[in-house]
GROMACS .gro file of C-alpha atoms in nm:
model
  410
    1MET     CA    1   2.970   2.555   4.120
    2ASN     CA    2   2.775   2.235   4.043
    3ASP     CA    3   2.684   2.100   3.699
    4THR     CA    4   2.327   2.236   3.720
    5THR     CA    5   2.455   2.588   3.783
    6ILE     CA    6   2.699   2.555   3.497
    7ASP     CA    7   2.420   2.439   3.266
    8GLU     CA    8   2.192   2.725   3.374
    9ALA     CA    9   2.468   2.976   3.315
   10ARG     CA   10   2.537   2.829   2.972
   11ALA     CA   11   2.166   2.829   2.891
   12ALA     CA   12   2.136   3.196   2.987
   13GLU     CA   13   2.436   3.278   2.772
   14LEU     CA   14   2.292   3.093   2.471
   15ARG     CA   15   1.947   3.244   2.525
   16ASP     CA   16   2.083   3.598   2.524
   17LYS     CA   17   2.290   3.522   2.215
   18LEU     CA   18   1.984   3.385   2.037
   19ALA     CA   19   1.776   3.685   2.141
   20ASP     CA   20   2.038   3.911   1.982
   21GLU     CA   21   2.027   3.705   1.662
   22LEU     CA   22   1.646   3.710   1.645
   23LYS     CA   23   1.643   4.084   1.701
   24GLU     CA   24   1.905   4.147   1.435
   25ALA     CA   25   1.715   3.926   1.188
   26GLY     CA   26   1.396   4.125   1.248
   27TYR     CA   27   1.191   3.851   1.415
   28ILE     CA   28   1.196   4.030   1.750
   29LYS     CA   29   1.064   4.381   1.694
   30SER     CA   30   0.937   4.505   2.031
   31ALA     CA   31   1.092   4.554   2.371
   32GLN     CA   32   0.824   4.347   2.545
   33VAL     CA   33   0.878   4.040   2.324
   34GLU     CA   34   1.255   4.072   2.363
   35ALA     CA   35   1.221   4.086   2.741
   36ALA     CA   36   0.987   3.785   2.739
   37PHE     CA   37   1.225   3.577   2.531
   38ARG     CA   38   1.521   3.659   2.754
   39ALA     CA   39   1.319   3.581   3.069
   40VAL     CA   40   1.176   3.239   2.983
   41PRO     CA   41   1.408   2.934   3.028
   42ARG     CA   42   1.342   2.765   2.696
   43HIS     CA   43   1.546   2.461   2.796
   44ALA     CA   44   1.300   2.388   3.077
   45PHE     CA   45   1.031   2.297   2.824
   46VAL     CA   46   1.215   2.058   2.590
   47PRO     CA   47   1.302   1.692   2.659
   48ALA     CA   48   1.581   1.666   2.917
   49ASP     CA   49   1.825   1.505   2.673
   50THR     CA   50   1.801   1.791   2.422
   51PRO     CA   51   2.141   1.961   2.382
   52LEU     CA   52   2.139   2.328   2.479
   53GLU     CA   53   2.290   2.413   2.143
   54VAL     CA   54   1.982   2.262   1.973
   55THR     CA   55   1.737   2.421   2.215
   56TYR     CA   56   1.882   2.765   2.147
   57GLN     CA   57   1.904   2.749   1.769
   58ALA     CA   58   1.678   2.993   1.587
   59ASP     CA   59   1.523   2.743   1.347
   60SER     CA   60   1.522   2.417   1.545
   61ALA     CA   61   1.188   2.270   1.646
   62VAL     CA   62   1.212   2.003   1.916
   63VAL     CA   63   0.969   1.711   1.896
   64THR     CA   64   0.804   1.628   2.228
   65LYS     CA   65   0.564   1.352   2.117
   66ARG     CA   66   0.529   1.114   1.822
   67ASP     CA   67   0.246   0.884   1.721
   68GLU     CA   68   0.274   0.507   1.683
   69TYR     CA   69   0.419   0.553   1.334
   70GLY     CA   70   0.690   0.791   1.450
   71VAL     CA   71   0.522   1.101   1.308
   72ALA     CA   72   0.564   1.416   1.518
   73ILE     CA   73   0.233   1.526   1.670
   74SER     CA   74   0.360   1.776   1.928
   75SER     CA   75   0.671   1.989   1.945
   76VAL     CA   76   0.832   2.301   2.081
   77SER     CA   77   0.829   2.527   1.778
   78ALA     CA   78   1.140   2.694   1.642
   79ALA     CA   79   1.232   3.007   1.835
   80TYR     CA   80   1.212   3.237   1.534
   81ILE     CA   81   0.850   3.151   1.458
   82GLN     CA   82   0.744   3.168   1.824
   83VAL     CA   83   0.864   3.525   1.864
   84ALA     CA   84   0.741   3.619   1.514
   85MET     CA   85   0.388   3.499   1.593
   86ILE     CA   86   0.382   3.680   1.928
   87GLU     CA   87   0.489   3.996   1.746
   88GLN     CA   88   0.213   3.936   1.490
   89ALA     CA   89  -0.044   3.931   1.771
   90GLU     CA   90   0.050   4.288   1.876
   91LEU     CA   91  -0.011   4.218   2.245
   92GLU     CA   92  -0.016   4.471   2.524
   93PRO     CA   93  -0.010   4.433   2.905
   94GLY     CA   94  -0.346   4.333   3.045
   95MET     CA   95  -0.470   4.156   2.732
   96SER     CA   96  -0.627   3.810   2.720
   97VAL     CA   97  -0.481   3.543   2.491
   98LEU     CA   98  -0.599   3.201   2.379
   99GLU     CA   99  -0.317   2.968   2.273
  100ILE     CA  100  -0.432   2.667   2.071
  101GLY     CA  101  -0.171   2.391   2.100
  102SER     CA  102   0.012   2.355   2.430
  103GLY     CA  103   0.384   2.319   2.481
  104GLY     CA  104   0.457   2.548   2.772
  105VAL     CA  105   0.735   2.778   2.657
  106ASN     CA  106   0.517   2.981   2.420
  107ALA     CA  107   0.250   3.026   2.689
  108ALA     CA  108   0.518   3.138   2.934
  109MET     CA  109   0.638   3.405   2.691
  110LEU     CA  110   0.279   3.518   2.636
  111ALA     CA  111   0.238   3.549   3.012
  112GLU     CA  112   0.548   3.767   3.030
  113VAL     CA  113   0.416   3.995   2.753
  114VAL     CA  114   0.062   4.044   2.888
  115GLY     CA  115   0.188   4.074   3.246
  116PRO     CA  116   0.020   3.996   3.578
  117ASP     CA  117  -0.304   4.172   3.479
  118GLY     CA  118  -0.336   3.971   3.158
  119GLN     CA  119  -0.482   3.626   3.096
  120VAL     CA  120  -0.332   3.332   2.908
  121LEU     CA  121  -0.538   3.022   2.836
  122SER     CA  122  -0.359   2.732   2.665
  123VAL     CA  123  -0.571   2.455   2.512
  124ASP     CA  124  -0.475   2.120   2.359
  125ILE     CA  125  -0.676   1.817   2.254
  126ASP     CA  126  -0.418   1.571   2.392
  127PRO     CA  127  -0.431   1.513   2.771
  128GLU     CA  128  -0.068   1.395   2.776
  129VAL     CA  129   0.037   1.723   2.616
  130THR     CA  130  -0.164   1.938   2.856
  131ALA     CA  131  -0.039   1.739   3.157
  132ARG     CA  132   0.319   1.790   3.044
  133ALA     CA  133   0.263   2.162   2.979
  134THR     CA  134   0.099   2.209   3.319
  135GLU     CA  135   0.384   2.034   3.500
  136LEU     CA  136   0.656   2.230   3.320
  137LEU     CA  137   0.481   2.566   3.361
  138ASP     CA  138   0.441   2.499   3.733
  139ALA     CA  139   0.809   2.406   3.767
  140ALA     CA  140   0.916   2.720   3.579
  141GLY     CA  141   0.704   2.948   3.795
  142TYR     CA  142   0.418   3.017   3.554
  143GLY     CA  143   0.154   2.789   3.706
  144ASP     CA  144  -0.049   3.081   3.842
  145ARG     CA  145  -0.013   3.287   3.522
  146VAL     CA  146  -0.123   3.035   3.259
  147LYS     CA  147  -0.432   2.816   3.270
  148VAL     CA  148  -0.403   2.492   3.072
  149ILE     CA  149  -0.709   2.287   2.978
  150THR     CA  150  -0.775   1.980   2.765
  151ALA     CA  151  -1.028   2.046   2.489
  152ASP     CA  152  -1.076   2.044   2.113
  153ALA     CA  153  -1.037   2.413   2.033
  154GLU     CA  154  -1.230   2.367   1.710
  155HIS     CA  155  -1.524   2.436   1.944
  156GLU     CA  156  -1.580   2.733   2.173
  157ILE     CA  157  -1.419   2.719   2.517
  158ALA     CA  158  -1.706   2.773   2.758
  159GLY     CA  159  -1.652   3.034   3.028
  160PHE     CA  160  -1.364   3.213   2.854
  161GLY     CA  161  -1.325   3.499   2.610
  162PRO     CA  162  -1.361   3.712   2.419
  163PHE     CA  163  -0.987   3.720   2.359
  164ASN     CA  164  -0.773   4.010   2.242
  165ALA     CA  165  -0.563   3.756   2.055
  166ILE     CA  166  -0.589   3.393   1.951
  167ILE     CA  167  -0.260   3.228   1.857
  168VAL     CA  168  -0.281   2.887   1.690
  169THR     CA  169   0.041   2.687   1.723
  170VAL     CA  170  -0.060   2.391   1.506
  171GLY     CA  171  -0.106   2.376   1.131
  172ALA     CA  172  -0.467   2.463   1.046
  173TRP     CA  173  -0.634   2.381   0.716
  174ASP     CA  174  -0.931   2.607   0.789
  175LEU     CA  175  -1.043   2.873   1.037
  176ALA     CA  176  -1.292   2.735   1.286
  177PRO     CA  177  -1.604   2.953   1.322
  178ALA     CA  178  -1.553   2.931   1.699
  179TRP     CA  179  -1.229   3.129   1.669
  180ARG     CA  180  -1.407   3.419   1.504
  181ARG     CA  181  -1.683   3.409   1.766
  182GLN     CA  182  -1.432   3.412   2.054
  183LEU     CA  183  -1.218   3.691   1.908
  184ALA     CA  184  -1.275   4.042   2.043
  185PRO     CA  185  -1.402   4.291   1.782
  186ASP     CA  186  -1.057   4.452   1.750
  187GLY     CA  187  -0.865   4.130   1.824
  188THR     CA  188  -0.602   3.950   1.620
  189LEU     CA  189  -0.607   3.587   1.508
  190VAL     CA  190  -0.261   3.445   1.432
  191VAL     CA  191  -0.275   3.109   1.256
  192PRO     CA  192  -0.037   2.890   1.051
  193LEU     CA  193  -0.278   2.840   0.764
  194ARG     CA  194  -0.226   2.558   0.514
  195MET     CA  195  -0.310   2.674   0.164
  196ASN     CA  196  -0.294   2.390  -0.085
  197GLY     CA  197  -0.003   2.238   0.107
  198VAL     CA  198   0.192   2.562   0.162
  199SER     CA  199   0.179   2.733   0.503
  200ARG     CA  200   0.206   3.089   0.627
  201SER     CA  201   0.157   3.221   0.978
  202ILE     CA  202  -0.101   3.489   0.903
  203ALA     CA  203  -0.227   3.760   1.139
  204PHE     CA  204  -0.593   3.832   1.063
  205ARG     CA  205  -0.817   4.114   1.181
  206ARG     CA  206  -1.184   4.180   1.118
  207ALA     CA  207  -1.288   4.389   0.819
  208ASN     CA  208  -1.668   4.409   0.828
  209ASP     CA  209  -1.791   4.062   0.725
  210HIS     CA  210  -1.452   3.897   0.669
  211LEU     CA  211  -1.093   3.882   0.795
  212THR     CA  212  -0.793   4.048   0.630
  213SER     CA  213  -0.424   3.993   0.690
  214THR     CA  214  -0.194   4.240   0.862
  215SER     CA  215   0.122   4.028   0.826
  216ALA     CA  216   0.243   3.687   0.713
  217VAL     CA  217   0.552   3.479   0.798
  218VAL     CA  218   0.680   3.160   0.633
  219ALA     CA  219   0.616   2.877   0.878
  220GLY     CA  220   0.556   2.504   0.914
  221PHE     CA  221   0.378   2.324   1.198
  222VAL     CA  222   0.258   1.978   1.290
  223PRO     CA  223  -0.099   1.939   1.159
  224MET     CA  224  -0.406   1.992   1.371
  225GLN     CA  225  -0.585   1.696   1.528
  226GLY     CA  226  -0.951   1.659   1.618
  227ALA     CA  227  -1.250   1.808   1.438
  228GLY     CA  228  -1.028   2.049   1.245
  229GLN     CA  229  -0.803   1.777   1.106
  230HIS     CA  230  -0.758   1.760   0.730
  231ILE     CA  231  -0.623   1.445   0.566
  232GLU     CA  232  -0.412   1.474   0.255
  233ARG     CA  233  -0.462   1.228  -0.030
  234GLU     CA  234  -0.153   1.029  -0.125
  235PHE     CA  235  -0.071   0.843  -0.445
  236ARG     CA  236   0.222   0.604  -0.440
  237LEU     CA  237   0.395   0.561  -0.776
  238PRO     CA  238   0.620   0.251  -0.778
  239ASP     CA  239   0.924   0.220  -0.999
  240ALA     CA  240   1.068  -0.095  -1.159
  241HIS     CA  241   1.289  -0.168  -0.856
  242GLY     CA  242   1.020  -0.175  -0.588
  243HIS     CA  243   1.079   0.178  -0.466
  244ALA     CA  244   0.829   0.460  -0.498
  245VAL     CA  245   0.762   0.828  -0.538
  246THR     CA  246   0.465   0.966  -0.343
  247LEU     CA  247   0.245   1.257  -0.448
  248ARG     CA  248   0.052   1.428  -0.166
  249PHE     CA  249  -0.251   1.643  -0.243
  250ASP     CA  250  -0.390   1.895   0.004
  251SER     CA  251  -0.679   1.952  -0.236
  252GLY     CA  252  -0.756   1.909  -0.604
  253ALA     CA  253  -0.640   1.547  -0.632
  254PRO     CA  254  -0.682   1.386  -0.977
  255ASP     CA  255  -1.014   1.222  -1.047
  256ASP     CA  256  -0.842   0.921  -1.205
  257PRO     CA  257  -0.502   0.861  -1.044
  258SER     CA  258  -0.471   0.530  -1.230
  259LEU     CA  259  -0.361   0.734  -1.531
  260LEU     CA  260  -0.025   0.767  -1.352
  261ASN     CA  261   0.030   0.391  -1.327
  262GLY     CA  262   0.376   0.305  -1.456
  263VAL     CA  263   0.466   0.669  -1.511
  264LEU     CA  264   0.820   0.631  -1.370
  265ALA     CA  265   0.905   0.385  -1.646
  266SER     CA  266   0.873   0.660  -1.908
  267ASP     CA  267   1.158   0.873  -2.035
  268ARG     CA  268   1.220   1.190  -1.834
  269SER     CA  269   1.153   1.528  -1.993
  270GLU     CA  270   1.290   1.864  -1.885
  271VAL     CA  271   1.224   2.229  -1.967
  272TRP     CA  272   1.421   2.529  -1.839
  273SER     CA  273   1.283   2.872  -1.762
  274GLY     CA  274   1.571   3.117  -1.794
  275VAL     CA  275   1.472   3.242  -1.444
  276THR     CA  276   1.766   3.239  -1.202
  277VAL     CA  277   1.822   3.289  -0.830
  278LYS     CA  278   2.138   3.355  -0.633
  279HIS     CA  279   2.246   3.103  -0.371
  280GLY     CA  280   2.106   3.183  -0.027
  281VAL     CA  281   1.815   3.393  -0.157
  282SER     CA  282   1.468   3.279  -0.049
  283PHE     CA  283   1.211   3.195  -0.314
  284ALA     CA  284   0.937   3.077  -0.079
  285ASP     CA  285   0.678   3.287  -0.262
  286LEU     CA  286   0.731   3.072  -0.571
  287HIS     CA  287   0.595   2.776  -0.374
  288LEU     CA  288   0.292   2.983  -0.275
  289TRP     CA  289   0.247   3.095  -0.636
  290PHE     CA  290   0.242   2.729  -0.744
  291ALA     CA  291  -0.016   2.653  -0.473
  292CYS     CA  292  -0.235   2.929  -0.616
  293PHE     CA  293  -0.196   2.889  -0.990
  294LEU     CA  294  -0.030   2.559  -1.090
  295PRO     CA  295  -0.294   2.303  -1.195
  296GLY     CA  296  -0.259   1.968  -1.019
  297PHE     CA  297  -0.024   2.114  -0.755
  298CYS     CA  298   0.102   1.866  -0.495
  299LYS     CA  299   0.396   1.778  -0.271
  300LEU     CA  300   0.645   1.513  -0.382
  301ALA     CA  301   0.856   1.269  -0.180
  302ALA     CA  302   1.103   1.011  -0.311
  303GLU     CA  303   1.214   0.691  -0.139
  304GLU     CA  304   1.581   0.601  -0.133
  305GLY     CA  305   1.666   0.394  -0.438
  306THR     CA  306   1.451   0.591  -0.681
  307ASP     CA  307   1.608   0.799  -0.957
  308LEU     CA  308   1.469   1.112  -0.792
  309ALA     CA  309   1.641   1.031  -0.464
  310GLN     CA  310   1.973   1.006  -0.644
  311GLU     CA  311   1.932   1.360  -0.779
  312ARG     CA  312   1.779   1.499  -0.458
  313LYS     CA  313   2.000   1.809  -0.444
  314THR     CA  314   1.869   1.928  -0.779
  315TRP     CA  315   1.494   1.940  -0.707
  316PHE     CA  316   1.239   2.066  -0.454
  317PRO     CA  317   0.932   1.879  -0.327
  318PHE     CA  318   0.674   2.063  -0.538
  319ALA     CA  319   0.503   1.905  -0.836
  320GLY     CA  320   0.212   1.940  -1.075
  321VAL     CA  321   0.007   1.658  -1.225
  322ARG     CA  322  -0.126   1.685  -1.578
  323GLY     CA  323  -0.338   1.383  -1.664
  324ASP     CA  324  -0.103   1.088  -1.713
  325SER     CA  325   0.216   1.287  -1.633
  326PHE     CA  326   0.373   1.491  -1.357
  327ALA     CA  327   0.644   1.758  -1.339
  328TYR     CA  328   0.853   1.871  -1.043
  329LEU     CA  329   1.051   2.186  -0.965
  330SER     CA  330   1.420   2.148  -1.048
  331VAL     CA  331   1.734   2.359  -1.062
  332ARG     CA  332   2.065   2.350  -1.246
  333PRO     CA  333   2.381   2.557  -1.198
  334ALA     CA  334   2.375   2.906  -1.344
  335MET     CA  335   2.520   3.255  -1.301
  336ASP     CA  336   2.878   3.127  -1.325
  337GLY     CA  337   2.828   2.911  -1.018
  338ALA     CA  338   2.679   3.188  -0.804
  339GLY     CA  339   2.323   3.068  -0.845
  340ALA     CA  340   2.080   2.834  -1.015
  341GLU     CA  341   1.823   2.830  -1.292
  342PHE     CA  342   1.469   2.710  -1.227
  343GLY     CA  343   1.312   2.450  -1.447
  344ALA     CA  344   1.095   2.142  -1.447
  345ARG     CA  345   1.162   1.774  -1.500
  346ALA     CA  346   0.877   1.540  -1.576
  347TYR     CA  347   0.769   1.180  -1.627
  348GLY     CA  348   0.484   1.048  -1.835
  349PRO     CA  349   0.356   1.038  -2.194
  350HIS     CA  350   0.282   1.411  -2.175
  351GLY     CA  351   0.575   1.503  -1.954
  352GLN     CA  352   0.691   1.777  -2.189
  353GLU     CA  353   0.353   1.952  -2.157
  354ALA     CA  354   0.354   1.910  -1.777
  355ALA     CA  355   0.705   2.054  -1.752
  356THR     CA  356   0.613   2.342  -1.983
  357ALA     CA  357   0.308   2.426  -1.769
  358MET     CA  358   0.529   2.446  -1.459
  359VAL     CA  359   0.791   2.659  -1.635
  360GLU     CA  360   0.520   2.898  -1.754
  361GLN     CA  361   0.421   2.953  -1.391
  362ILE     CA  362   0.784   3.007  -1.290
  363GLN     CA  363   0.808   3.275  -1.557
  364ALA     CA  364   0.476   3.428  -1.451
  365TRP     CA  365   0.593   3.445  -1.090
  366ASP     CA  366   0.919   3.606  -1.199
  367LYS     CA  367   0.733   3.869  -1.401
  368GLN     CA  368   0.432   3.939  -1.182
  369ALA     CA  369   0.528   3.867  -0.820
  370ARG     CA  370   0.900   3.837  -0.764
  371ASN     CA  371   1.070   4.124  -0.579
  372ARG     CA  372   0.734   4.291  -0.521
  373PRO     CA  373   0.533   4.351  -0.204
  374GLU     CA  374   0.413   4.038  -0.026
  375PRO     CA  375   0.067   3.904  -0.117
  376THR     CA  376  -0.221   3.978   0.115
  377PHE     CA  377  -0.468   3.723   0.247
  378ALA     CA  378  -0.836   3.734   0.333
  379TYR     CA  379  -1.081   3.486   0.480
  380TRP     CA  380  -1.445   3.503   0.372
  381PRO     CA  381  -1.685   3.297   0.589
  382THR     CA  382  -1.957   3.099   0.416
  383GLY     CA  383  -2.245   3.336   0.344
  384HIS     CA  384  -2.013   3.633   0.288
  385ILE     CA  385  -1.812   3.514  -0.012
  386PRO     CA  386  -1.784   3.783  -0.281
  387ALA     CA  387  -1.924   3.715  -0.627
  388ASP     CA  388  -1.624   3.866  -0.804
  389LEU     CA  389  -1.257   3.886  -0.709
  390PRO     CA  390  -0.998   4.141  -0.823
  391GLU     CA  391  -0.739   4.061  -1.087
  392GLY     CA  392  -0.439   3.870  -0.951
  393THR     CA  393  -0.641   3.706  -0.673
  394ALA     CA  394  -0.638   3.331  -0.614
  395ALA     CA  395  -0.919   3.156  -0.428
  396LEU     CA  396  -0.896   2.838  -0.223
  397ASN     CA  397  -1.214   2.672  -0.098
  398LYS     CA  398  -1.228   2.568   0.266
  399THR     CA  399  -1.491   2.390   0.475
  400HIS     CA  400  -1.619   2.704   0.646
  401GLY     CA  401  -1.532   2.967   0.388
  402LEU     CA  402  -1.291   3.088   0.123
  403VAL     CA  403  -0.929   3.201   0.144
  404THR     CA  404  -0.818   3.461  -0.108
  405ILE     CA  405  -0.457   3.545  -0.188
  406SER     CA  406  -0.402   3.876  -0.365
  407TRP     CA  407  -0.078   3.937  -0.547
  408PRO     CA  408  -0.003   4.306  -0.607
  409THR     CA  409  -0.053   4.416  -0.967
  410GLY     CA  410   0.108   4.692  -1.169
   0.00000   0.00000   0.00000
């Protein structure tokens, strides 16, 4: 037995083990998606030097291309989100699928699910990415089952569609009108939608003049390029030692960021909420709640050497700006060591007020949304935006429409 055979045997063993884990965790729900995952050699689509143990981890994305600054612009997504998104699409044999963002392995699994009578079209804006995907799909035996083309999928793909499902495998800030036009009347659009810096993979279906969600999964993807690209605004706040903290705004950036000049030189404030969480329990919906309701919401990053970097294990990269001050989500030990308490630390002349505003939203989330059914999402195209929204609904403006997020009440 040569080394290649040994590697293939080990890969098959790890793939089956991962399939079992994904099924037990609830990401794989259907027999057809399970069969597709077990059939496709995931290791054939990642860089050759990627260890099998990394390739077959549930939550490991593998970067396949970086830009000149070292930022990932293409990757093989984590296995859990790939199977979760295929499940969200609710595919059946014989269906047609448009994949936006090419990598190869996801398209191969789609081909397995829709079968020989189905159609899979994979589109990417980057010719290097499509060339790589084409080569790897051919080598893995899927060249005649997946068509790969180079195009900006923000625009309609001439000669194709309508599609029973459109699966977007890059982070989208908005829904392109072309996607709605190319989607079959009863089709499903699955898209990792960025909502004020927080992403969910949302499955949308038509509901008269708008789209409503059928499911949502926590997810993160490299951002979209081309006409659908959205650039965040960044404010760099230097400290006295030449290091900096950066605030990144998806939307709603301050009108006068100069108010934050020198903010890190101020004394730090902190306010605690009394809201606790056990270790290992997800609180991802708190981040989404902030994105909906916390004024001045942004992402925060701290360079090594800053005070924040030194206390990195006690905070999360979510912040809120209030005029000349900003607060960020923090935790401290609680529950006799079995958990943590949420709170906010802040810098600036009005840091106490900024921290209090964040803590009030933590408490509101705990009272109104925590341990309740997941929020639902809707997309209202321009021209069909409702005049009034129900109680508990947040609205985020987009280029081509409005996203609403409805938190269950009562």
